[in-house]
Amino acid sequence: MSQRLRHLTSLENMPSATIERLLDRAVSMRDACAHGTRKLDLLAGRTVLNLFFEPSTRTRTSFELAARRLGADVINFDIGLSSTSKGEALFDTLHTLEAMHLDTIVVRHKISGTPDELVRHAMSGVAVINAGDGNRAHPTQGLLDMLTIREHRPDFRQLKVVICGDVKHSRVARSDVHALRALGAKEIRLCGPAGLMPEASEFPGCTIVENFDEAIEGVDAVIMLRLQKERMASTDLPDEAAYFERFGLDNRRLALAGKGCLVMHPGPLNRGIEIASEVADGPQSRILEQVGNGVFVRMAVLCEVMGR
Ligand code: ASP
């Protein structure tokens, strides 16, 4: 059996056995909840702190729901109202909160590497889960994307995927690629405007294809990404209509993909910029399924890092 994780900051170099174990555990959580048990008590008496320094809708709510369904107490730390906004150093905030006896910190921060810094400074016994750091990693999103794909396309060795949009600034793309490679995906294509593409060396094992019509041809899953305007200089912002024309997903383009291709997006969606409503709300869309799976994946991760 692969070793238990004490923290989850990235999927980079995570063995496939660990990924599979977390996905299997998420499925067990879902089964338990489907059989009428909306609340398990695996984490009764434990405390989870949501420490979000960047806005979030899905991820924060999903972690909160996951922790509550496991019986844990949850504290949502509102940065806007906290002493951090008065200039308190991150680690002083951390130690102050730790003195209140936390078990797990779920952190989102615009600076890449912050979760690992917290791991280095956290009191022993306190687990850290990365809920998105800069453009570096969003491991629970990567896991929930793999669960969503696995349910429909269980054989990753046959899987062709295209990730399209602002790959350069996307932590989701990085975590997805780490997991897809670990699980042995057959082909991973990256597509987007040249200015929003990463260095190829940063994404080994992927093929960069600039023309979306070519990139989507025959794929089993298409993962669309949002333009991460908050991480771009204003001069880098593409013209939105021209962007949709070249890199937007509509029904015409989706018809070029493989039969029944899964349409995925981590949210928030920008309709008419990277994805048309006809596709986002269409029969091949798995977007809400991703959101649903997110809660079970986070339940699995919380149990994992807290040793339950
Ligand atoms: N929600 C995802 C993230 O936090 C994707 C996005 O914001 O576009 O990275």
mmCIF file of C-alpha atoms and ligand atoms in Angstrom:
data_model
loop_
_atom_site.group_PDB
_atom_site.id
_atom_site.type_symbol
_atom_site.label_atom_id
_atom_site.label_comp_id
_atom_site.label_asym_id
_atom_site.label_seq_id
_atom_site.Cartn_x
_atom_site.Cartn_y
_atom_site.Cartn_z
ATOM 1 C CA MET A 1 0.000 0.000 0.000
ATOM 2 C CA SER A 2 1.317 3.499 -0.852
ATOM 3 C CA GLN A 3 2.295 5.703 2.063
ATOM 4 C CA ARG A 4 -0.289 7.915 3.744
ATOM 5 C CA LEU A 5 -0.033 11.621 2.880
ATOM 6 C CA ARG A 6 0.555 13.984 5.800
ATOM 7 C CA HIS A 7 -0.094 17.065 3.640
ATOM 8 C CA LEU A 8 -1.313 17.659 0.098
ATOM 9 C CA THR A 9 0.443 20.543 -1.632
ATOM 10 C CA SER A 10 0.831 19.237 -5.199
ATOM 11 C CA LEU A 11 0.277 16.175 -7.391
ATOM 12 C CA GLU A 12 3.755 16.436 -8.858
ATOM 13 C CA ASN A 13 5.522 13.070 -8.554
ATOM 14 C CA MET A 14 2.568 11.526 -6.756
ATOM 15 C CA PRO A 15 2.542 7.782 -7.492
ATOM 16 C CA SER A 16 -0.431 6.489 -9.452
ATOM 17 C CA ALA A 17 -1.245 4.124 -6.562
ATOM 18 C CA THR A 18 -1.755 7.080 -4.218
ATOM 19 C CA ILE A 19 -3.957 8.879 -6.746
ATOM 20 C CA GLU A 20 -6.024 5.734 -7.313
ATOM 21 C CA ARG A 21 -6.366 5.182 -3.557
ATOM 22 C CA LEU A 22 -7.696 8.727 -3.052
ATOM 23 C CA LEU A 23 -10.125 8.352 -5.956
ATOM 24 C CA ASP A 24 -11.347 4.989 -4.634
ATOM 25 C CA ARG A 25 -11.824 6.536 -1.221
ATOM 26 C CA ALA A 26 -13.818 9.393 -2.779
ATOM 27 C CA VAL A 27 -16.079 6.823 -4.423
ATOM 28 C CA SER A 28 -16.604 5.089 -1.049
ATOM 29 C CA MET A 29 -17.539 8.441 0.469
ATOM 30 C CA ARG A 30 -20.006 9.017 -2.323
ATOM 31 C CA ASP A 31 -21.517 5.548 -1.851
ATOM 32 C CA ALA A 32 -21.841 6.095 1.886
ATOM 33 C CA CYS A 33 -23.569 9.432 1.308
ATOM 34 C CA ALA A 34 -25.808 7.948 -1.405
ATOM 35 C CA HIS A 35 -27.046 5.342 1.050
ATOM 36 C CA GLY A 36 -28.697 7.978 3.109
ATOM 37 C CA THR A 37 -25.800 8.806 5.464
ATOM 38 C CA ARG A 38 -25.347 12.462 4.742
ATOM 39 C CA LYS A 39 -23.096 12.756 7.720
ATOM 40 C CA LEU A 40 -20.243 10.499 8.780
ATOM 41 C CA ASP A 41 -18.402 10.980 12.045
ATOM 42 C CA LEU A 42 -14.896 10.070 10.916
ATOM 43 C CA LEU A 43 -13.558 13.513 11.821
ATOM 44 C CA ALA A 44 -15.695 14.244 14.874
ATOM 45 C CA GLY A 45 -13.773 16.443 17.292
ATOM 46 C CA ARG A 46 -11.282 17.605 14.611
ATOM 47 C CA THR A 47 -10.986 21.208 13.447
ATOM 48 C CA VAL A 48 -10.432 22.362 9.873
ATOM 49 C CA LEU A 49 -9.428 25.939 9.107
ATOM 50 C CA ASN A 50 -10.242 27.412 5.703
ATOM 51 C CA LEU A 51 -7.597 30.075 5.100
ATOM 52 C CA PHE A 52 -8.411 31.702 1.748
ATOM 53 C CA PHE A 53 -6.347 34.694 0.650
ATOM 54 C CA GLU A 54 -7.864 34.641 -2.863
ATOM 55 C CA PRO A 55 -11.548 34.573 -3.800
ATOM 56 C CA SER A 56 -13.228 31.209 -4.179
ATOM 57 C CA THR A 57 -16.774 29.942 -4.566
ATOM 58 C CA ARG A 58 -16.620 26.247 -5.371
ATOM 59 C CA THR A 59 -13.444 25.213 -3.588
ATOM 60 C CA ARG A 60 -14.113 26.882 -0.242
ATOM 61 C CA THR A 61 -17.745 25.743 -0.077
ATOM 62 C CA SER A 62 -16.738 22.283 -1.166
ATOM 63 C CA PHE A 63 -14.061 21.947 1.550
ATOM 64 C CA GLU A 64 -16.482 23.266 4.126
ATOM 65 C CA LEU A 65 -19.189 20.819 3.120
ATOM 66 C CA ALA A 66 -16.676 17.958 3.004
ATOM 67 C CA ALA A 67 -15.389 18.710 6.514
ATOM 68 C CA ARG A 68 -18.893 19.110 7.950
ATOM 69 C CA ARG A 69 -20.100 15.883 6.362
ATOM 70 C CA LEU A 70 -17.280 14.134 8.197
ATOM 71 C CA GLY A 71 -18.325 15.686 11.480
ATOM 72 C CA ALA A 72 -15.401 18.133 11.797
ATOM 73 C CA ASP A 73 -15.673 21.686 13.117
ATOM 74 C CA VAL A 74 -14.888 24.299 10.460
ATOM 75 C CA ILE A 75 -13.513 27.791 10.859
ATOM 76 C CA ASN A 76 -13.638 30.097 7.849
ATOM 77 C CA PHE A 77 -10.985 32.726 8.250
ATOM 78 C CA ASP A 78 -12.122 35.910 6.562
ATOM 79 C CA ILE A 79 -8.993 37.654 5.359
ATOM 80 C CA GLY A 80 -10.792 40.911 4.751
ATOM 81 C CA LEU A 81 -11.697 41.140 8.447
ATOM 82 C CA SER A 82 -8.476 39.657 9.795
ATOM 83 C CA SER A 83 -5.275 41.120 11.175
ATOM 84 C CA THR A 84 -3.493 39.959 8.021
ATOM 85 C CA SER A 85 -5.092 42.931 6.327
ATOM 86 C CA LYS A 86 -3.592 45.046 9.135
ATOM 87 C CA GLY A 87 -0.148 43.824 8.081
ATOM 88 C CA GLU A 88 0.264 40.848 10.400
ATOM 89 C CA ALA A 89 2.831 38.447 8.934
ATOM 90 C CA LEU A 90 1.413 35.225 7.558
ATOM 91 C CA PHE A 91 3.319 33.120 10.064
ATOM 92 C CA ASP A 92 2.150 35.160 13.025
ATOM 93 C CA THR A 93 -1.396 34.616 11.822
ATOM 94 C CA LEU A 94 -0.620 30.934 11.442
ATOM 95 C CA HIS A 95 0.809 30.521 14.944
ATOM 96 C CA THR A 96 -2.044 32.501 16.492
ATOM 97 C CA LEU A 97 -4.565 30.237 14.814
ATOM 98 C CA GLU A 98 -2.605 27.113 15.672
ATOM 99 C CA ALA A 99 -2.663 28.042 19.330
ATOM 100 C CA MET A 100 -6.412 27.456 19.034
ATOM 101 C CA HIS A 101 -5.694 23.744 18.319
ATOM 102 C CA LEU A 102 -6.347 23.116 14.684
ATOM 103 C CA ASP A 103 -5.891 19.819 12.915
ATOM 104 C CA THR A 104 -5.852 20.874 9.262
ATOM 105 C CA ILE A 105 -5.319 24.110 7.370
ATOM 106 C CA VAL A 106 -6.799 24.434 3.879
ATOM 107 C CA VAL A 107 -4.994 27.314 2.219
ATOM 108 C CA ARG A 108 -5.375 29.315 -0.994
ATOM 109 C CA HIS A 109 -2.871 32.036 -1.812
ATOM 110 C CA LYS A 110 -1.830 34.019 -4.863
ATOM 111 C CA ILE A 111 1.854 33.335 -4.211
ATOM 112 C CA SER A 112 3.034 29.988 -5.541
ATOM 113 C CA GLY A 113 4.697 27.907 -2.834
ATOM 114 C CA THR A 114 2.777 29.338 0.140
ATOM 115 C CA PRO A 115 1.334 25.935 1.179
ATOM 116 C CA ASP A 116 4.833 24.422 1.311
ATOM 117 C CA GLU A 117 5.992 27.363 3.406
ATOM 118 C CA LEU A 118 3.146 26.649 5.798
ATOM 119 C CA VAL A 119 4.150 22.984 5.944
ATOM 120 C CA ARG A 120 7.646 24.089 6.978
ATOM 121 C CA HIS A 121 6.317 26.429 9.661
ATOM 122 C CA ALA A 122 3.238 24.583 10.891
ATOM 123 C CA MET A 123 3.264 22.858 14.264
ATOM 124 C CA SER A 124 3.846 19.150 13.979
ATOM 125 C CA GLY A 125 0.593 17.287 13.702
ATOM 126 C CA VAL A 126 -1.088 20.088 11.758
ATOM 127 C CA ALA A 127 -1.837 19.058 8.158
ATOM 128 C CA VAL A 128 -1.796 21.484 5.234
ATOM 129 C CA ILE A 129 -3.943 21.113 2.102
ATOM 130 C CA ASN A 130 -3.348 23.340 -0.888
ATOM 131 C CA ALA A 131 -6.576 24.818 -2.288
ATOM 132 C CA GLY A 132 -4.687 26.627 -5.077
ATOM 133 C CA ASP A 133 -1.396 28.558 -4.990
ATOM 134 C CA GLY A 134 -0.599 31.083 -7.730
ATOM 135 C CA ASN A 135 -0.228 29.278 -11.032
ATOM 136 C CA ARG A 136 1.504 26.314 -9.431
ATOM 137 C CA ALA A 137 -0.933 23.687 -8.173
ATOM 138 C CA HIS A 138 -4.541 22.926 -7.361
ATOM 139 C CA PRO A 139 -4.261 19.297 -6.335
ATOM 140 C CA THR A 140 -7.841 18.618 -5.242
ATOM 141 C CA GLN A 141 -9.082 20.025 -8.566
ATOM 142 C CA GLY A 142 -6.653 17.686 -10.334
ATOM 143 C CA LEU A 143 -8.013 14.735 -8.347
ATOM 144 C CA LEU A 144 -11.656 15.590 -8.946
ATOM 145 C CA ASP A 145 -10.947 15.975 -12.643
ATOM 146 C CA MET A 146 -9.353 12.499 -12.689
ATOM 147 C CA LEU A 147 -12.333 11.033 -10.855
ATOM 148 C CA THR A 148 -14.709 12.603 -13.376
ATOM 149 C CA ILE A 149 -12.687 11.260 -16.299
ATOM 150 C CA ARG A 150 -12.216 7.804 -14.736
ATOM 151 C CA GLU A 151 -15.961 7.332 -14.305
ATOM 152 C CA HIS A 152 -16.485 7.661 -18.059
ATOM 153 C CA ARG A 153 -13.136 6.539 -19.485
ATOM 154 C CA PRO A 154 -11.612 4.080 -17.003
ATOM 155 C CA ASP A 155 -8.644 3.133 -19.216
ATOM 156 C CA PHE A 156 -6.249 6.071 -19.045
ATOM 157 C CA ARG A 157 -3.830 4.303 -21.395
ATOM 158 C CA GLN A 158 -6.330 4.918 -24.191
ATOM 159 C CA LEU A 159 -7.143 8.470 -23.138
ATOM 160 C CA LYS A 160 -6.525 11.521 -25.318
ATOM 161 C CA VAL A 161 -7.069 14.887 -23.650
ATOM 162 C CA VAL A 162 -6.775 18.486 -24.733
ATOM 163 C CA ILE A 163 -6.403 21.331 -22.222
ATOM 164 C CA CYS A 164 -7.276 24.633 -23.877
ATOM 165 C CA GLY A 165 -6.966 28.260 -22.818
ATOM 166 C CA ASP A 166 -4.670 30.199 -20.530
ATOM 167 C CA VAL A 167 -2.398 27.274 -19.709
ATOM 168 C CA LYS A 168 0.476 29.528 -18.680
ATOM 169 C CA HIS A 169 -1.315 30.942 -15.645
ATOM 170 C CA SER A 170 -3.329 27.853 -14.765
ATOM 171 C CA ARG A 171 -2.630 25.853 -11.605
ATOM 172 C CA VAL A 172 -5.437 23.517 -12.693
ATOM 173 C CA ALA A 173 -3.600 22.660 -15.924
ATOM 174 C CA ARG A 174 -0.436 21.870 -13.961
ATOM 175 C CA SER A 175 -2.183 19.581 -11.478
ATOM 176 C CA ASP A 176 -4.215 17.894 -14.231
ATOM 177 C CA VAL A 177 -1.089 17.195 -16.240
ATOM 178 C CA HIS A 178 0.756 15.781 -13.222
ATOM 179 C CA ALA A 179 -2.122 13.401 -12.529
ATOM 180 C CA LEU A 180 -2.771 12.493 -16.171
ATOM 181 C CA ARG A 181 0.875 11.599 -16.656
ATOM 182 C CA ALA A 182 0.989 9.554 -13.449
ATOM 183 C CA LEU A 183 -2.094 7.625 -14.582
ATOM 184 C CA GLY A 184 -0.518 6.957 -17.972
ATOM 185 C CA ALA A 185 -2.735 9.055 -20.284
ATOM 186 C CA LYS A 186 -2.009 8.246 -23.921
ATOM 187 C CA GLU A 187 -1.891 11.813 -25.222
ATOM 188 C CA ILE A 188 -2.050 15.234 -23.575
ATOM 189 C CA ARG A 189 -2.374 18.232 -25.885
ATOM 190 C CA LEU A 190 -2.141 21.842 -24.776
ATOM 191 C CA CYS A 191 -3.738 24.586 -26.836
ATOM 192 C CA GLY A 192 -4.029 28.363 -26.549
ATOM 193 C CA PRO A 193 -2.581 31.616 -27.845
ATOM 194 C CA ALA A 194 1.220 31.627 -28.060
ATOM 195 C CA GLY A 195 1.413 34.333 -25.375
ATOM 196 C CA LEU A 196 -0.551 32.193 -22.920
ATOM 197 C CA MET A 197 1.392 29.006 -23.467
ATOM 198 C CA PRO A 198 3.961 27.813 -20.922
ATOM 199 C CA GLU A 199 7.530 26.842 -21.744
ATOM 200 C CA ALA A 200 7.337 23.352 -23.255
ATOM 201 C CA SER A 201 9.994 22.222 -20.740
ATOM 202 C CA GLU A 202 7.557 22.968 -17.927
ATOM 203 C CA PHE A 203 5.083 20.439 -19.352
ATOM 204 C CA PRO A 204 7.097 17.384 -20.352
ATOM 205 C CA GLY A 205 5.130 14.681 -22.122
ATOM 206 C CA CYS A 206 2.590 17.147 -23.588
ATOM 207 C CA THR A 207 2.201 18.356 -27.154
ATOM 208 C CA ILE A 208 1.537 22.028 -27.826
ATOM 209 C CA VAL A 209 -0.902 22.572 -30.723
ATOM 210 C CA GLU A 210 -1.830 26.153 -31.549
ATOM 211 C CA ASN A 211 -4.830 25.500 -33.801
ATOM 212 C CA PHE A 212 -7.813 24.442 -31.661
ATOM 213 C CA ASP A 213 -9.557 22.640 -34.551
ATOM 214 C CA GLU A 214 -6.502 20.390 -34.833
ATOM 215 C CA ALA A 215 -5.930 20.096 -31.103
ATOM 216 C CA ILE A 216 -9.447 18.864 -30.357
ATOM 217 C CA GLU A 217 -9.576 16.291 -33.116
ATOM 218 C CA GLY A 218 -10.445 12.836 -31.801
ATOM 219 C CA VAL A 219 -9.963 13.609 -28.086
ATOM 220 C CA ASP A 220 -11.896 11.866 -25.302
ATOM 221 C CA ALA A 221 -11.936 14.856 -22.968
ATOM 222 C CA VAL A 222 -11.561 18.592 -23.410
ATOM 223 C CA ILE A 223 -10.665 20.696 -20.368
ATOM 224 C CA MET A 224 -11.372 24.387 -20.949
ATOM 225 C CA LEU A 225 -9.616 27.050 -18.883
ATOM 226 C CA ARG A 226 -10.529 30.579 -17.918
ATOM 227 C CA LEU A 227 -8.371 33.572 -18.859
ATOM 228 C CA GLN A 228 -6.658 34.293 -15.519
ATOM 229 C CA LYS A 229 -6.872 38.053 -15.897
ATOM 230 C CA GLU A 230 -5.784 38.573 -12.302
ATOM 231 C CA ARG A 231 -2.412 37.011 -13.147
ATOM 232 C CA MET A 232 -1.840 38.918 -16.400
ATOM 233 C CA ALA A 233 -0.466 42.326 -17.248
ATOM 234 C CA SER A 234 -3.301 44.341 -18.842
ATOM 235 C CA THR A 235 -1.307 44.432 -22.106
ATOM 236 C CA ASP A 236 -1.470 40.622 -22.294
ATOM 237 C CA LEU A 237 -5.265 40.548 -22.292
ATOM 238 C CA PRO A 238 -6.550 39.168 -25.573
ATOM 239 C CA ASP A 239 -9.528 40.712 -27.371
ATOM 240 C CA GLU A 240 -12.392 38.545 -26.094
ATOM 241 C CA ALA A 241 -14.352 38.190 -29.348
ATOM 242 C CA ALA A 242 -11.227 37.266 -31.295
ATOM 243 C CA TYR A 243 -10.263 34.848 -28.503
ATOM 244 C CA PHE A 244 -13.601 33.033 -28.686
ATOM 245 C CA GLU A 245 -13.280 32.829 -32.453
ATOM 246 C CA ARG A 246 -9.939 30.998 -32.176
ATOM 247 C CA PHE A 247 -10.074 29.204 -28.831
ATOM 248 C CA GLY A 248 -13.725 29.121 -27.754
ATOM 249 C CA LEU A 249 -15.553 25.798 -27.499
ATOM 250 C CA ASP A 250 -18.830 25.689 -29.413
ATOM 251 C CA ASN A 251 -20.820 22.816 -30.921
ATOM 252 C CA ARG A 252 -19.043 23.037 -34.267
ATOM 253 C CA ARG A 253 -15.665 22.475 -32.619
ATOM 254 C CA LEU A 254 -16.942 19.850 -30.202
ATOM 255 C CA ALA A 255 -18.108 17.815 -33.214
ATOM 256 C CA LEU A 256 -14.421 17.474 -34.215
ATOM 257 C CA ALA A 257 -13.609 15.688 -30.932
ATOM 258 C CA GLY A 258 -14.045 11.945 -30.348
ATOM 259 C CA LYS A 259 -17.533 10.533 -29.910
ATOM 260 C CA GLY A 260 -19.053 11.485 -26.557
ATOM 261 C CA CYS A 261 -16.039 13.621 -25.651
ATOM 262 C CA LEU A 262 -16.291 14.832 -22.038
ATOM 263 C CA VAL A 263 -16.513 18.612 -21.679
ATOM 264 C CA MET A 264 -14.873 19.877 -18.508
ATOM 265 C CA HIS A 265 -14.127 23.230 -16.910
ATOM 266 C CA PRO A 266 -12.929 23.977 -13.372
ATOM 267 C CA GLY A 267 -15.091 27.114 -13.118
ATOM 268 C CA PRO A 268 -15.794 29.932 -12.905
ATOM 269 C CA LEU A 269 -17.040 29.887 -16.512
ATOM 270 C CA ASN A 270 -16.806 32.855 -18.786
ATOM 271 C CA ARG A 271 -19.586 32.095 -21.209
ATOM 272 C CA GLY A 272 -18.952 33.406 -24.697
ATOM 273 C CA ILE A 273 -15.243 33.865 -24.002
ATOM 274 C CA GLU A 274 -13.834 30.345 -23.612
ATOM 275 C CA ILE A 275 -17.039 28.318 -23.807
ATOM 276 C CA ALA A 276 -20.451 28.725 -25.455
ATOM 277 C CA SER A 277 -23.558 28.112 -23.373
ATOM 278 C CA GLU A 278 -24.731 25.504 -25.902
ATOM 279 C CA VAL A 279 -21.723 23.394 -24.841
ATOM 280 C CA ALA A 280 -21.518 24.330 -21.145
ATOM 281 C CA ASP A 281 -25.175 23.332 -20.708
ATOM 282 C CA GLY A 282 -25.162 20.630 -23.387
ATOM 283 C CA PRO A 283 -25.412 16.845 -23.042
ATOM 284 C CA GLN A 284 -21.649 16.269 -23.042
ATOM 285 C CA SER A 285 -20.938 18.757 -20.281
ATOM 286 C CA ARG A 286 -19.499 17.162 -17.117
ATOM 287 C CA ILE A 287 -18.999 20.490 -15.389
ATOM 288 C CA LEU A 288 -21.566 20.023 -12.630
ATOM 289 C CA GLU A 289 -20.443 16.432 -12.174
ATOM 290 C CA GLN A 290 -16.951 17.814 -11.489
ATOM 291 C CA VAL A 291 -18.394 20.081 -8.806
ATOM 292 C CA GLY A 292 -20.264 17.167 -7.202
ATOM 293 C CA ASN A 293 -17.183 14.939 -7.247
ATOM 294 C CA GLY A 294 -15.181 17.730 -5.626
ATOM 295 C CA VAL A 295 -16.923 17.274 -2.283
ATOM 296 C CA PHE A 296 -16.174 13.517 -2.145
ATOM 297 C CA VAL A 297 -12.568 13.995 -3.239
ATOM 298 C CA ARG A 298 -12.091 16.581 -0.492
ATOM 299 C CA MET A 299 -13.677 14.253 2.066
ATOM 300 C CA ALA A 300 -11.167 11.598 1.000
ATOM 301 C CA VAL A 301 -8.229 14.022 1.241
ATOM 302 C CA LEU A 302 -9.284 15.353 4.660
ATOM 303 C CA CYS A 303 -9.507 11.790 6.011
ATOM 304 C CA GLU A 304 -6.164 10.925 4.453
ATOM 305 C CA VAL A 305 -4.172 13.779 5.983
ATOM 306 C CA MET A 306 -5.851 13.357 9.357
ATOM 307 C CA GLY A 307 -5.103 9.628 9.375
ATOM 308 C CA ARG A 308 -8.683 8.362 9.350
HETATM 309 N N1 ASP B 1 -11.137 27.800 -9.833
HETATM 310 C C1 ASP B 1 -9.890 27.461 -10.483
HETATM 311 C C2 ASP B 1 -8.714 27.983 -9.705
HETATM 312 O O1 ASP B 1 -8.860 28.468 -8.607
HETATM 313 C C3 ASP B 1 -9.854 27.902 -11.908
HETATM 314 C C4 ASP B 1 -10.033 29.357 -12.170
HETATM 315 O O2 ASP B 1 -10.088 30.162 -11.240
HETATM 316 O O3 ASP B 1 -10.092 29.690 -13.350
HETATM 317 O O4 ASP B 1 -7.603 27.911 -10.189
#
